[in-house]
Short mmCIF file of C-alpha atoms in Angstrom, two decimals:
data_model
loop_
_atom_site.label_atom_id
_atom_site.label_comp_id
_atom_site.label_asym_id
_atom_site.label_seq_id
_atom_site.Cartn_x
_atom_site.Cartn_y
_atom_site.Cartn_z
CA MET A 12 0.00 -0.05 0.04
CA ARG A 13 1.28 3.46 -0.88
CA ASN A 14 1.27 6.44 1.39
CA ASN A 15 0.69 9.61 -0.45
CA ALA A 16 -1.52 11.23 2.14
CA ILE A 17 -1.43 14.62 0.26
CA VAL A 18 -1.54 15.07 -3.43
CA GLN A 19 -0.82 18.39 -5.07
CA VAL A 20 -2.29 19.18 -8.52
CA GLY A 21 -0.81 22.21 -10.32
CA ARG A 22 1.71 24.80 -9.30
CA GLY A 23 1.53 28.31 -8.02
CA PRO A 24 -1.01 30.02 -5.74
CA LEU A 25 -3.99 28.20 -7.23
CA ALA A 26 -2.47 24.70 -6.92
CA ALA A 27 -4.93 22.23 -5.22
CA LYS A 28 -3.95 19.94 -2.42
CA PHE A 29 -6.02 16.85 -1.71
CA GLY A 30 -5.76 15.04 1.69
CA ALA A 31 -8.04 13.37 4.14
CA SER A 32 -7.10 15.88 6.84
CA LEU A 33 -7.04 18.89 4.63
CA GLN A 34 -9.80 21.31 3.66
CA LEU A 35 -12.07 19.91 1.00
CA ALA A 36 -10.82 20.52 -2.56
CA LEU A 37 -12.78 20.27 -5.76
CA ILE A 38 -12.62 18.78 -9.33
CA ALA A 39 -15.22 20.57 -11.50
CA GLY A 40 -16.08 21.56 -14.96
CA PRO A 41 -18.34 20.62 -17.94
CA CYS A 42 -18.39 17.01 -18.97
CA GLN A 43 -17.24 17.77 -22.47
CA MET A 44 -15.15 20.54 -24.02
CA GLU A 45 -17.54 22.16 -26.46
CA SER A 46 -15.48 25.06 -27.72
CA ARG A 47 -12.60 27.24 -26.66
CA ALA A 48 -14.98 30.13 -25.67
CA HIS A 49 -17.19 27.76 -23.65
CA ALA A 50 -14.24 26.26 -21.83
CA LEU A 51 -12.67 29.63 -20.97
CA GLU A 52 -16.01 31.10 -19.88
CA THR A 53 -16.79 28.17 -17.64
CA ALA A 54 -13.27 27.97 -16.21
CA SER A 55 -13.33 31.72 -15.45
CA ALA A 56 -16.69 31.39 -13.60
CA LEU A 57 -15.40 28.52 -11.57
CA LYS A 58 -12.23 30.39 -10.74
CA GLU A 59 -14.25 33.27 -9.37
CA ILE A 60 -16.44 30.96 -7.29
CA ALA A 61 -13.38 29.21 -5.87
CA ALA A 62 -11.87 32.49 -4.91
CA ARG A 63 -15.08 33.67 -3.17
CA ARG A 64 -15.41 30.35 -1.31
CA GLN A 65 -11.68 30.10 -0.65
CA VAL A 66 -11.56 26.57 -1.91
CA LYS A 67 -9.07 24.94 -4.21
CA LEU A 68 -10.33 23.79 -7.54
CA VAL A 69 -8.99 21.69 -10.43
CA TYR A 70 -10.76 22.38 -13.80
CA LYS A 71 -12.01 19.23 -15.49
CA THR A 72 -13.33 18.70 -18.98
CA SER A 73 -13.01 15.97 -21.62
CA PHE A 74 -11.56 16.36 -25.12
CA ASP A 75 -13.21 13.09 -26.21
CA LYS A 76 -16.13 11.20 -24.73
CA ALA A 77 -14.98 7.86 -26.12
CA ASN A 78 -17.68 5.69 -24.36
CA ARG A 79 -20.85 7.31 -25.48
CA THR A 80 -23.99 5.13 -25.27
CA SER A 81 -24.64 5.48 -28.96
CA GLY A 82 -22.29 5.91 -31.90
CA SER A 83 -24.31 9.09 -32.81
CA GLY A 84 -23.36 10.84 -29.52
CA VAL A 85 -21.30 14.01 -29.75
CA ARG A 86 -17.79 13.16 -28.59
CA GLY A 87 -15.99 16.48 -28.22
CA LEU A 88 -13.41 18.69 -29.83
CA GLY A 89 -10.80 15.98 -30.09
CA LEU A 90 -7.16 15.89 -28.85
CA ASP A 91 -5.49 18.26 -31.31
CA ALA A 92 -8.05 21.05 -30.86
CA ALA A 93 -8.29 20.70 -27.06
CA LEU A 94 -4.68 20.73 -26.02
CA PRO A 95 -4.09 24.37 -26.73
CA VAL A 96 -7.25 25.23 -24.79
CA PHE A 97 -6.03 23.22 -21.79
CA ALA A 98 -2.72 25.05 -21.95
CA GLU A 99 -4.42 28.46 -22.21
CA ILE A 100 -6.56 27.82 -19.17
CA ARG A 101 -3.52 26.94 -17.17
CA GLU A 102 -1.50 29.89 -18.46
CA THR A 103 -4.10 32.68 -18.48
CA LEU A 104 -6.28 31.65 -15.49
CA GLY A 105 -3.72 29.81 -13.41
CA LEU A 106 -6.12 27.04 -12.73
CA PRO A 107 -4.87 23.47 -12.53
CA VAL A 108 -6.33 21.25 -15.23
CA ILE A 109 -7.22 17.62 -15.32
CA THR A 110 -8.58 15.54 -18.26
CA ASP A 111 -9.23 11.88 -19.05
CA VAL A 112 -7.16 9.76 -21.41
CA HIS A 113 -8.38 6.63 -23.16
CA GLU A 114 -5.37 5.25 -25.03
CA SER A 115 -1.75 4.85 -23.98
CA SER A 116 -0.51 7.02 -26.92
CA GLN A 117 -2.54 9.96 -25.51
CA CYS A 118 -0.81 10.17 -22.23
CA ALA A 119 2.46 11.89 -23.11
CA PRO A 120 1.00 14.65 -25.32
CA VAL A 121 -1.82 15.32 -22.94
CA ALA A 122 0.54 15.56 -19.97
CA GLU A 123 2.30 18.46 -21.70
CA ALA A 124 -0.94 20.52 -21.43
CA VAL A 125 -2.47 19.52 -18.17
CA ASP A 126 -1.57 19.00 -14.52
CA ALA A 127 -3.17 15.56 -13.91
CA LEU A 128 -4.41 12.60 -15.94
CA GLN A 129 -7.69 10.89 -15.24
CA ILE A 130 -8.27 7.18 -15.88
CA PRO A 131 -11.98 6.59 -16.78
CA ALA A 132 -13.82 4.10 -14.69
CA PHE A 133 -14.31 1.65 -17.57
CA LEU A 134 -10.60 1.64 -18.17
CA CYS A 135 -9.27 1.45 -14.62
CA ARG A 136 -7.85 -2.06 -15.10
CA GLN A 137 -6.14 -1.39 -18.46
CA THR A 138 -2.58 -2.01 -17.52
CA ASP A 139 -0.86 -0.30 -20.45
CA LEU A 140 -2.87 2.79 -19.98
CA LEU A 141 -2.13 2.98 -16.22
CA VAL A 142 1.59 2.46 -16.91
CA ALA A 143 1.70 5.14 -19.62
CA ALA A 144 -0.13 7.59 -17.44
CA ALA A 145 2.22 6.96 -14.47
CA ARG A 146 5.32 7.43 -16.64
CA THR A 147 4.32 11.03 -17.53
CA GLY A 148 5.20 12.11 -14.02
CA ARG A 149 1.81 13.88 -13.68
CA ALA A 150 -0.61 13.15 -10.85
CA VAL A 151 -3.09 10.43 -11.84
CA ASN A 152 -6.70 10.19 -10.74
CA VAL A 153 -8.22 6.72 -11.24
CA LYS A 154 -11.99 6.38 -11.11
CA LYS A 155 -13.14 3.07 -9.63
CA GLY A 156 -14.89 0.86 -12.18
CA GLN A 157 -18.64 0.31 -11.73
CA PHE A 158 -17.74 -3.37 -11.72
CA LEU A 159 -15.12 -3.30 -8.89
CA ALA A 160 -15.29 -3.63 -5.23
CA PRO A 161 -13.53 -0.90 -3.37
CA TRP A 162 -10.79 -3.16 -2.06
CA ASP A 163 -10.00 -4.18 -5.62
CA MET A 164 -8.56 -0.68 -6.16
CA LYS A 165 -5.39 -1.66 -4.37
CA ASN A 166 -4.44 -3.68 -7.34
CA VAL A 167 -5.04 -0.73 -9.69
CA VAL A 168 -2.91 1.48 -7.51
CA ALA A 169 -0.16 -1.24 -7.37
CA LYS A 170 0.03 -1.12 -11.14
CA LEU A 171 0.62 2.67 -11.02
CA ASP A 172 3.22 2.19 -8.23
CA GLY A 173 5.09 -0.44 -10.27
CA ALA A 174 5.29 2.04 -13.08
CA GLY A 175 6.83 4.71 -10.87
CA ALA A 176 3.75 6.88 -10.25
CA GLY A 177 4.18 9.71 -7.82
CA ASP A 178 0.86 11.32 -6.82
CA VAL A 179 -2.29 9.18 -7.07
CA LEU A 180 -5.90 9.90 -6.30
CA VAL A 181 -8.77 7.35 -6.43
CA THR A 182 -12.42 8.25 -7.10
CA GLU A 183 -15.67 6.58 -6.24
CA ARG A 184 -18.41 6.99 -8.76
CA GLY A 185 -20.93 4.29 -7.81
CA VAL A 186 -21.31 0.61 -8.59
CA SER A 187 -23.65 -1.01 -11.07
CA PHE A 188 -26.92 -2.15 -9.59
CA GLY A 189 -29.40 -3.89 -11.90
CA TYR A 190 -29.96 -2.19 -15.25
CA ASN A 191 -29.30 1.51 -15.85
CA THR A 192 -28.66 2.15 -12.19
CA LEU A 193 -25.73 3.01 -10.00
CA VAL A 194 -25.57 2.93 -6.23
CA ALA A 195 -23.09 4.93 -4.16
CA ASP A 196 -21.92 2.80 -1.20
CA MET A 197 -20.47 5.17 1.41
CA ARG A 198 -18.58 2.23 2.89
CA SER A 199 -16.39 2.39 -0.18
CA LEU A 200 -14.83 5.69 0.79
CA PRO A 201 -12.99 4.63 3.94
CA ILE A 202 -12.30 1.19 2.47
CA MET A 203 -10.53 2.72 -0.51
CA ALA A 204 -8.56 5.03 1.68
CA ARG A 205 -7.47 2.17 3.88
CA GLU A 206 -6.66 -0.27 1.13
CA THR A 207 -4.86 2.13 -1.31
CA GLY A 208 -3.32 4.82 0.98
CA ALA A 209 -4.38 7.36 -1.61
CA PRO A 210 -6.62 10.35 -1.08
CA VAL A 211 -10.26 9.59 -2.01
CA ILE A 212 -12.46 11.67 -4.22
CA PHE A 213 -16.29 11.31 -4.40
CA ASP A 214 -17.74 11.84 -7.81
CA ALA A 215 -21.17 13.34 -6.94
CA THR A 216 -22.48 13.76 -10.46
CA HIS A 217 -21.58 10.47 -12.12
CA SER A 218 -22.87 8.62 -9.09
CA VAL A 219 -26.36 9.79 -10.06
CA GLN A 220 -25.99 8.88 -13.70
CA GLN A 221 -28.30 6.28 -15.26
CA PRO A 222 -26.02 4.58 -17.82
CA GLY A 223 -27.91 4.12 -21.07
CA GLY A 224 -31.10 5.12 -19.25
CA GLN A 225 -32.50 7.14 -22.21
CA GLY A 226 -32.00 4.45 -24.77
CA THR A 227 -29.32 6.11 -26.91
CA SER A 228 -27.91 8.22 -24.14
CA SER A 229 -27.46 8.20 -20.45
CA GLY A 230 -29.97 9.63 -18.07
CA GLY A 231 -29.45 10.97 -14.57
CA GLN A 232 -30.96 12.31 -11.41
CA ARG A 233 -29.40 15.66 -10.77
CA GLU A 234 -31.62 16.35 -7.71
CA PHE A 235 -29.66 13.74 -5.78
CA VAL A 236 -26.23 15.18 -6.34
CA PRO A 237 -26.40 17.36 -3.13
CA VAL A 238 -27.70 14.38 -1.16
CA LEU A 239 -24.86 12.09 -2.04
CA ALA A 240 -22.22 14.83 -1.90
CA ARG A 241 -23.28 15.79 1.63
CA ALA A 242 -23.17 12.11 2.71
CA ALA A 243 -19.66 11.63 1.23
CA VAL A 244 -18.31 14.72 2.87
CA ALA A 245 -19.85 13.69 6.17
CA VAL A 246 -17.99 10.34 5.87
CA GLY A 247 -14.85 12.23 5.09
CA VAL A 248 -13.14 12.64 1.72
CA ALA A 249 -10.29 14.58 0.35
CA GLY A 250 -12.30 16.05 -2.46
CA VAL A 251 -15.52 16.12 -4.44
CA PHE A 252 -15.85 15.80 -8.23
CA ILE A 253 -18.79 17.81 -9.51
CA GLU A 254 -19.52 18.29 -13.29
CA THR A 255 -21.23 21.61 -13.84
CA HIS A 256 -22.46 23.43 -16.90
CA PRO A 257 -24.15 26.86 -17.65
CA ASP A 258 -27.03 25.10 -19.28
CA PRO A 259 -27.03 21.31 -18.51
CA ASP A 260 -30.32 20.65 -20.13
CA HIS A 261 -28.75 21.53 -23.42
CA ALA A 262 -25.29 20.03 -22.88
CA PRO A 263 -24.06 17.48 -25.45
CA SER A 264 -23.32 14.88 -22.86
CA ASP A 265 -24.19 14.03 -19.19
CA GLY A 266 -26.66 16.88 -18.99
CA PRO A 267 -29.13 15.04 -16.73
CA ASN A 268 -26.56 14.54 -13.94
CA MET A 269 -24.62 17.80 -14.19
CA VAL A 270 -25.17 20.62 -11.70
CA ALA A 271 -26.35 23.96 -13.16
CA LEU A 272 -23.49 26.47 -12.85
CA LYS A 273 -25.87 28.91 -11.08
CA ASP A 274 -26.32 26.33 -8.37
CA PHE A 275 -22.75 25.33 -8.01
CA GLU A 276 -21.61 27.98 -5.44
CA ALA A 277 -24.43 27.31 -2.95
CA LEU A 278 -23.70 23.49 -3.13
CA VAL A 279 -20.02 24.13 -2.48
CA ALA A 280 -20.79 26.40 0.49
CA GLU A 281 -22.95 23.68 1.94
CA LEU A 282 -20.30 21.04 1.48
CA GLN A 283 -17.68 23.27 3.10
CA ASP A 284 -19.88 23.48 6.18
CA TYR A 285 -20.17 19.70 6.36
CA ASP A 286 -16.41 19.32 5.77
CA ARG A 287 -15.53 21.63 8.64
CA VAL A 288 -17.62 19.68 11.09
CA THR A 289 -16.33 16.32 9.84
CA LYS A 290 -12.65 17.19 9.86
CA SER A 291 -12.81 19.06 13.18
CA ARG A 292 -14.41 16.14 14.73
CA ALA A 293 -11.80 13.77 13.32
CA ALA A 294 -8.99 15.98 14.58
CA SER A 295 -10.43 15.81 18.12
CA ILE A 296 -10.60 12.11 18.30
#
């Protein structure tokens, strides 16, 4: 088991630190990069919210949604168009950036433009992808597969360790339960922390996703994002992952489970209140 109790993503004054005993930090942004203008607008809004709430935030968006329910689903700008935008967000806004990679060959070029690489849940056991991500030297966030038990993540982290990974995060995003349904088991959070030694993130928006629930696209129950996020923070996590969008009902992907940007700040404030209580209690024990 590794022992990277604190993971830093990014450099400079806006660098985000994730740790079980630290103030809650966030990973947030729209599911998919839709355009340069949309990405910069959303990242700027999130930076302002983070400053007001005095919370550290890593900007997340995907250049390619490679696992869409239907082949007709919009996938994103693509690697070549997105990399300059990631670099611009880092350079002009100072926000740390994370994005997901789907193939080993993507890891090195993507690592040049972002601060951390994310391994999608469906790909969390792909050894070559994990090794390639670890070898970039960037922080790696691995989302637990919907098909894995929380203790199985120790084997995933061991693959990263074997490839020389430095900073590793692990993320809970629910487990498959019947058809088109996910369940978030709050026991998973302390189990993953214990078994992997890595800071644990709770993905509040993908945990309410209904995979394939709309036939040719995934559904979701956005109204339960605050419910699960509060529960996870009350259990105790290093960070929360929240996809957010200015107009989620018209987003090209994951709209039903994304939080509207206008509601994001109020949710963050609520989670910070829970986090203070949880971590002050833990410190006193």
